[in-house]
XYZ file of C-alpha atoms in Angstrom:
298
model
C 35.572 -8.053 14.873
C 32.489 -5.857 14.806
C 30.182 -6.927 12.000
C 28.408 -4.175 10.064
C 25.183 -3.645 8.147
C 23.128 -0.591 7.220
C 19.988 0.645 5.527
C 20.550 3.021 2.609
C 18.106 5.506 1.114
C 17.120 9.139 0.774
C 15.560 10.334 3.002
C 16.316 7.712 5.634
C 15.849 9.255 9.091
C 12.314 7.814 9.377
C 13.434 4.210 8.788
C 12.462 1.566 11.327
C 14.969 -0.914 9.911
C 17.636 -0.096 12.539
C 15.215 -0.914 15.368
C 14.195 -4.194 13.723
C 17.706 -5.374 12.911
C 19.305 -4.312 16.192
C 16.656 -6.200 18.137
C 17.276 -9.323 16.066
C 21.065 -9.265 16.462
C 20.846 -8.564 20.196
C 18.534 -11.568 20.588
C 20.923 -13.735 18.571
C 23.867 -12.559 20.645
C 25.959 -11.475 17.650
C 28.186 -8.381 17.685
C 26.475 -6.487 14.873
C 26.371 -2.713 14.275
C 23.429 -1.613 12.114
C 23.035 2.022 11.031
C 20.948 4.228 8.715
C 22.920 6.048 6.012
C 21.481 8.767 3.769
C 22.619 8.060 0.199
C 21.210 9.660 -2.944
C 21.091 7.870 -6.276
C 23.841 10.146 -7.634
C 26.098 9.370 -4.666
C 25.511 5.608 -4.721
C 28.428 4.537 -7.017
C 31.029 6.373 -4.915
C 29.474 5.116 -1.682
C 29.566 1.535 -2.906
C 33.206 1.935 -3.997
C 34.045 2.945 -0.438
C 32.074 0.013 0.958
C 33.949 -2.416 -1.287
C 37.266 -0.951 -0.135
C 36.237 -1.338 3.510
C 35.016 -4.882 2.908
C 38.395 -5.822 1.435
C 40.244 -4.139 4.309
C 38.463 -5.532 7.355
C 35.781 -7.930 6.151
C 33.259 -6.543 8.628
C 30.449 -5.715 6.201
C 27.679 -8.309 6.122
C 24.696 -6.602 4.508
C 22.847 -3.591 3.167
C 19.124 -2.957 3.262
C 18.165 -0.838 0.260
C 15.187 1.497 0.102
C 14.016 4.228 -2.256
C 15.315 5.689 -4.484
C 18.100 3.097 -4.771
C 16.291 -0.180 -5.477
C 16.941 -0.133 -9.228
C 20.264 1.707 -9.207
C 21.804 -0.833 -6.816
C 21.609 -3.534 -9.492
C 24.623 -1.986 -11.250
C 26.677 -1.937 -8.022
C 26.691 -5.652 -7.147
C 28.424 -8.757 -8.460
C 25.339 -10.948 -8.740
C 21.554 -10.666 -8.537
C 19.676 -13.759 -7.390
C 16.144 -15.086 -7.337
C 13.148 -12.958 -8.202
C 15.324 -9.827 -7.999
C 17.089 -10.915 -11.182
C 13.794 -11.112 -13.057
C 12.501 -7.818 -11.657
C 15.696 -5.775 -11.870
C 14.786 -4.342 -8.471
C 16.633 -5.178 -5.237
C 16.260 -4.275 -1.579
C 18.992 -6.411 -0.033
C 22.731 -6.854 -0.568
C 24.572 -9.645 1.231
C 28.360 -9.832 1.452
C 29.612 -13.328 0.688
C 33.237 -14.279 1.184
C 34.972 -16.510 -1.304
C 38.109 -18.498 -0.700
C 38.220 -17.419 2.939
C 39.622 -13.991 2.068
C 38.076 -10.540 2.370
C 39.712 -9.758 -0.983
C 37.254 -12.167 -2.589
C 34.083 -10.761 -1.020
C 31.172 -10.804 -3.444
C 28.148 -8.513 -3.230
C 24.977 -10.487 -3.941
C 21.604 -8.769 -4.291
C 18.149 -10.112 -3.464
C 14.589 -8.850 -3.256
C 13.003 -9.744 0.095
C 10.151 -7.275 -0.458
C 8.267 -9.966 -2.380
C 8.363 -12.368 0.565
C 7.499 -9.483 2.877
C 4.355 -8.643 0.917
C 3.264 -12.268 0.501
C 3.692 -13.120 4.185
C 2.028 -9.900 5.374
C -1.023 -10.504 3.166
C -1.279 -14.172 4.103
C -1.056 -13.267 7.783
C -3.990 -10.882 7.218
C -6.085 -13.614 5.587
C -5.946 -12.373 1.998
C -7.823 -14.455 -0.543
C -6.013 -16.941 -2.743
C -6.175 -16.164 -6.467
C -7.340 -12.638 -5.659
C -8.594 -9.939 -7.967
C -5.892 -7.365 -7.473
C -4.923 -3.724 -7.797
C -1.584 -1.998 -7.296
C -1.299 1.718 -6.615
C 1.897 3.203 -8.024
C 4.248 2.024 -10.757
C 7.738 2.374 -9.273
C 10.266 -0.040 -7.785
C 8.077 -1.371 -4.987
C 5.243 -1.995 -7.443
C 7.509 -4.534 -9.144
C 7.720 -6.509 -5.894
C 3.950 -6.138 -5.457
C 3.298 -7.613 -8.899
C 5.629 -10.548 -8.199
C 3.899 -11.103 -4.845
C 0.474 -11.134 -6.489
C 1.709 -13.745 -8.935
C 2.831 -15.885 -5.974
C -0.577 -15.402 -4.331
C -2.248 -16.807 -7.433
C -3.673 -13.666 -9.008
C -4.515 -14.064 -12.692
C -3.887 -10.390 -13.486
C -3.695 -6.972 -11.840
C -4.673 -3.399 -12.505
C -1.866 -0.908 -11.834
C -3.101 2.622 -11.096
C -0.549 5.401 -11.521
C -0.508 9.172 -11.500
C 1.177 9.273 -14.934
C 0.559 6.286 -17.244
C 3.710 7.126 -19.213
C 5.875 6.510 -16.128
C 5.213 2.903 -15.166
C 8.219 1.208 -16.745
C 9.156 -0.810 -13.648
C 5.627 -2.153 -13.247
C 5.430 -3.107 -16.918
C 8.835 -4.796 -16.753
C 7.795 -6.757 -13.665
C 4.611 -7.862 -15.414
C 6.631 -9.274 -18.297
C 9.242 -10.828 -16.010
C 6.818 -12.817 -13.845
C 4.203 -13.276 -16.562
C 1.352 -11.604 -14.720
C -0.752 -9.520 -17.123
C -1.393 -5.961 -15.956
C -3.376 -2.973 -17.138
C -1.789 0.404 -16.427
C -4.552 2.900 -15.701
C -4.857 6.473 -14.374
C -5.078 6.811 -10.596
C -7.644 9.572 -10.923
C -11.140 8.121 -10.908
C -9.980 4.646 -9.860
C -12.068 4.381 -6.695
C -14.767 2.000 -7.956
C -12.285 -0.484 -9.425
C -10.011 -0.312 -6.386
C -12.924 -0.828 -3.988
C -13.956 -3.988 -5.842
C -10.539 -5.713 -5.621
C -9.838 -8.587 -3.206
C -6.312 -7.292 -2.601
C -5.006 -3.755 -3.024
C -1.323 -2.934 -2.558
C -0.482 0.748 -2.302
C 3.161 1.458 -3.095
C 2.632 5.216 -3.213
C 4.593 7.626 -1.017
C 2.918 8.970 2.155
C -0.161 11.123 1.385
C 0.023 10.420 -2.369
C -3.180 8.349 -2.118
C -5.134 10.996 -0.191
C -7.207 12.053 -3.213
C -8.125 8.435 -3.940
C -9.064 8.011 -0.277
C -11.550 10.843 -0.672
C -13.063 9.110 -3.711
C -13.305 5.819 -1.794
C -15.079 7.548 1.085
C -17.696 8.769 -1.382
C -18.424 5.275 -2.712
C -21.883 3.858 -1.857
C -21.903 1.910 1.429
C -21.820 -1.882 1.279
C -24.455 -3.838 3.169
C -24.028 -7.398 1.921
C -21.320 -9.432 3.715
C -20.315 -10.864 0.336
C -19.590 -7.330 -0.865
C -17.267 -6.376 1.955
C -14.033 -4.835 0.851
C -10.921 -6.936 0.634
C -7.444 -6.375 2.085
C -5.404 -3.206 1.629
C -1.653 -3.297 2.208
C -0.251 0.230 2.371
C 3.551 0.046 2.264
C 3.825 3.571 3.684
C 3.942 3.451 7.477
C 4.721 7.028 8.514
C 2.400 8.734 9.242
C 0.037 5.953 10.269
C -2.748 5.385 9.669
C -2.607 6.866 6.212
C -5.799 8.475 4.982
C -6.501 5.660 2.537
C -5.963 3.050 5.268
C -8.352 4.856 7.607
C -11.039 5.147 4.926
C -10.585 1.525 3.858
C -11.043 0.274 7.404
C -13.960 2.599 8.123
C -15.789 1.236 5.092
C -15.440 -2.433 6.000
C -12.055 -3.517 4.640
C -9.070 -5.134 6.320
C -5.900 -3.066 6.508
C -2.295 -4.266 6.629
C 0.164 -1.524 7.603
C 3.445 -1.283 5.748
C 5.137 -2.092 9.031
C 3.970 -5.711 8.613
C 5.683 -5.985 5.241
C 8.778 -4.314 6.688
C 9.001 -6.865 9.495
C 8.637 -9.877 7.231
C 11.150 -8.640 4.652
C 13.592 -7.763 7.453
C 13.372 -11.313 8.808
C 14.612 -12.542 5.429
C 17.436 -9.985 5.489
C 18.561 -11.129 8.935
C 18.670 -14.696 7.629
C 20.953 -13.569 4.799
C 23.177 -11.218 6.812
C 23.821 -13.738 9.597
C 24.050 -16.780 7.337
C 21.596 -18.644 9.586
C 19.007 -19.257 6.890
C 16.218 -21.548 8.031
C 18.228 -22.310 11.178
C 17.420 -18.877 12.605
C 15.525 -19.225 15.930
C 11.773 -18.616 15.654
C 11.830 -16.155 18.572
C 13.684 -13.560 16.511
C 10.511 -12.254 14.879
C 8.961 -11.739 18.320
C 11.700 -9.350 19.460
C 11.564 -7.562 16.106
C 7.832 -7.013 16.556
C 8.430 -5.770 20.099
C 11.023 -3.276 18.835
C 8.495 -1.458 16.636
C 5.341 -1.955 18.701
C 3.769 -4.585 16.438
C 1.774 -7.575 17.723
C 3.685 -10.828 17.963
C 2.737 -13.618 15.585
C 3.767 -17.094 14.468
C 6.080 -16.816 11.477
């Protein structure tokens, strides 16, 4: 039986998830078809009804990767939400778990592997422990960013958004993981952002361009102790983003969103295959190769 998984979102044609997952399953030698499916938020309930019907019929579905704008809406379409995803109300992964040995008893269980993706990407880049922190954007991915900062030991975070009245997901995440945040306007944030040990941009491509211009105009730093911290920009197409280029040019370390994508995809492969911690270490190497990223020890 051909096993199936897919990444869902809108738009979705740019996604690198198919390349990552296909490389992993080929390396593992499992017969796994992984596709990208364009699904809008309005179409999600009907799509998930069809998926449930197919899962009951042939039992081939094993997982769904979930990207914007579906990360919050998917919560209503699953049977159970586990781990940090339950606290955040934001998911990026759905695993199909069989019960009683029958496809009729398949349960859809949601997780959030974005948090682990962010934490591992920042640690790999040498981010400070207990960092002063800033998050750009207040949507679904900002919730994962706030949870990741809590895990990294941050005492609080500033969340910079284009519209301070539209940061409900960031505020909810703050309450859920008990990390205090201040929600502040993105305009004029350059000085505060430049001073942070860790900055996580969850904004769409080019949405941080104006802030990048403000950062470029900041006074140059000469003291090694004043060097900028680490910027993780979750957007990876086009790359480098303007804010990433400016950050690096002015002495900071940059983590492309591709790093986060790789690490969160590793966790998804663990869930979709059922291998868990038993998954061979070499899988991450072939995933890196598939998207042109440097290999590393996971």
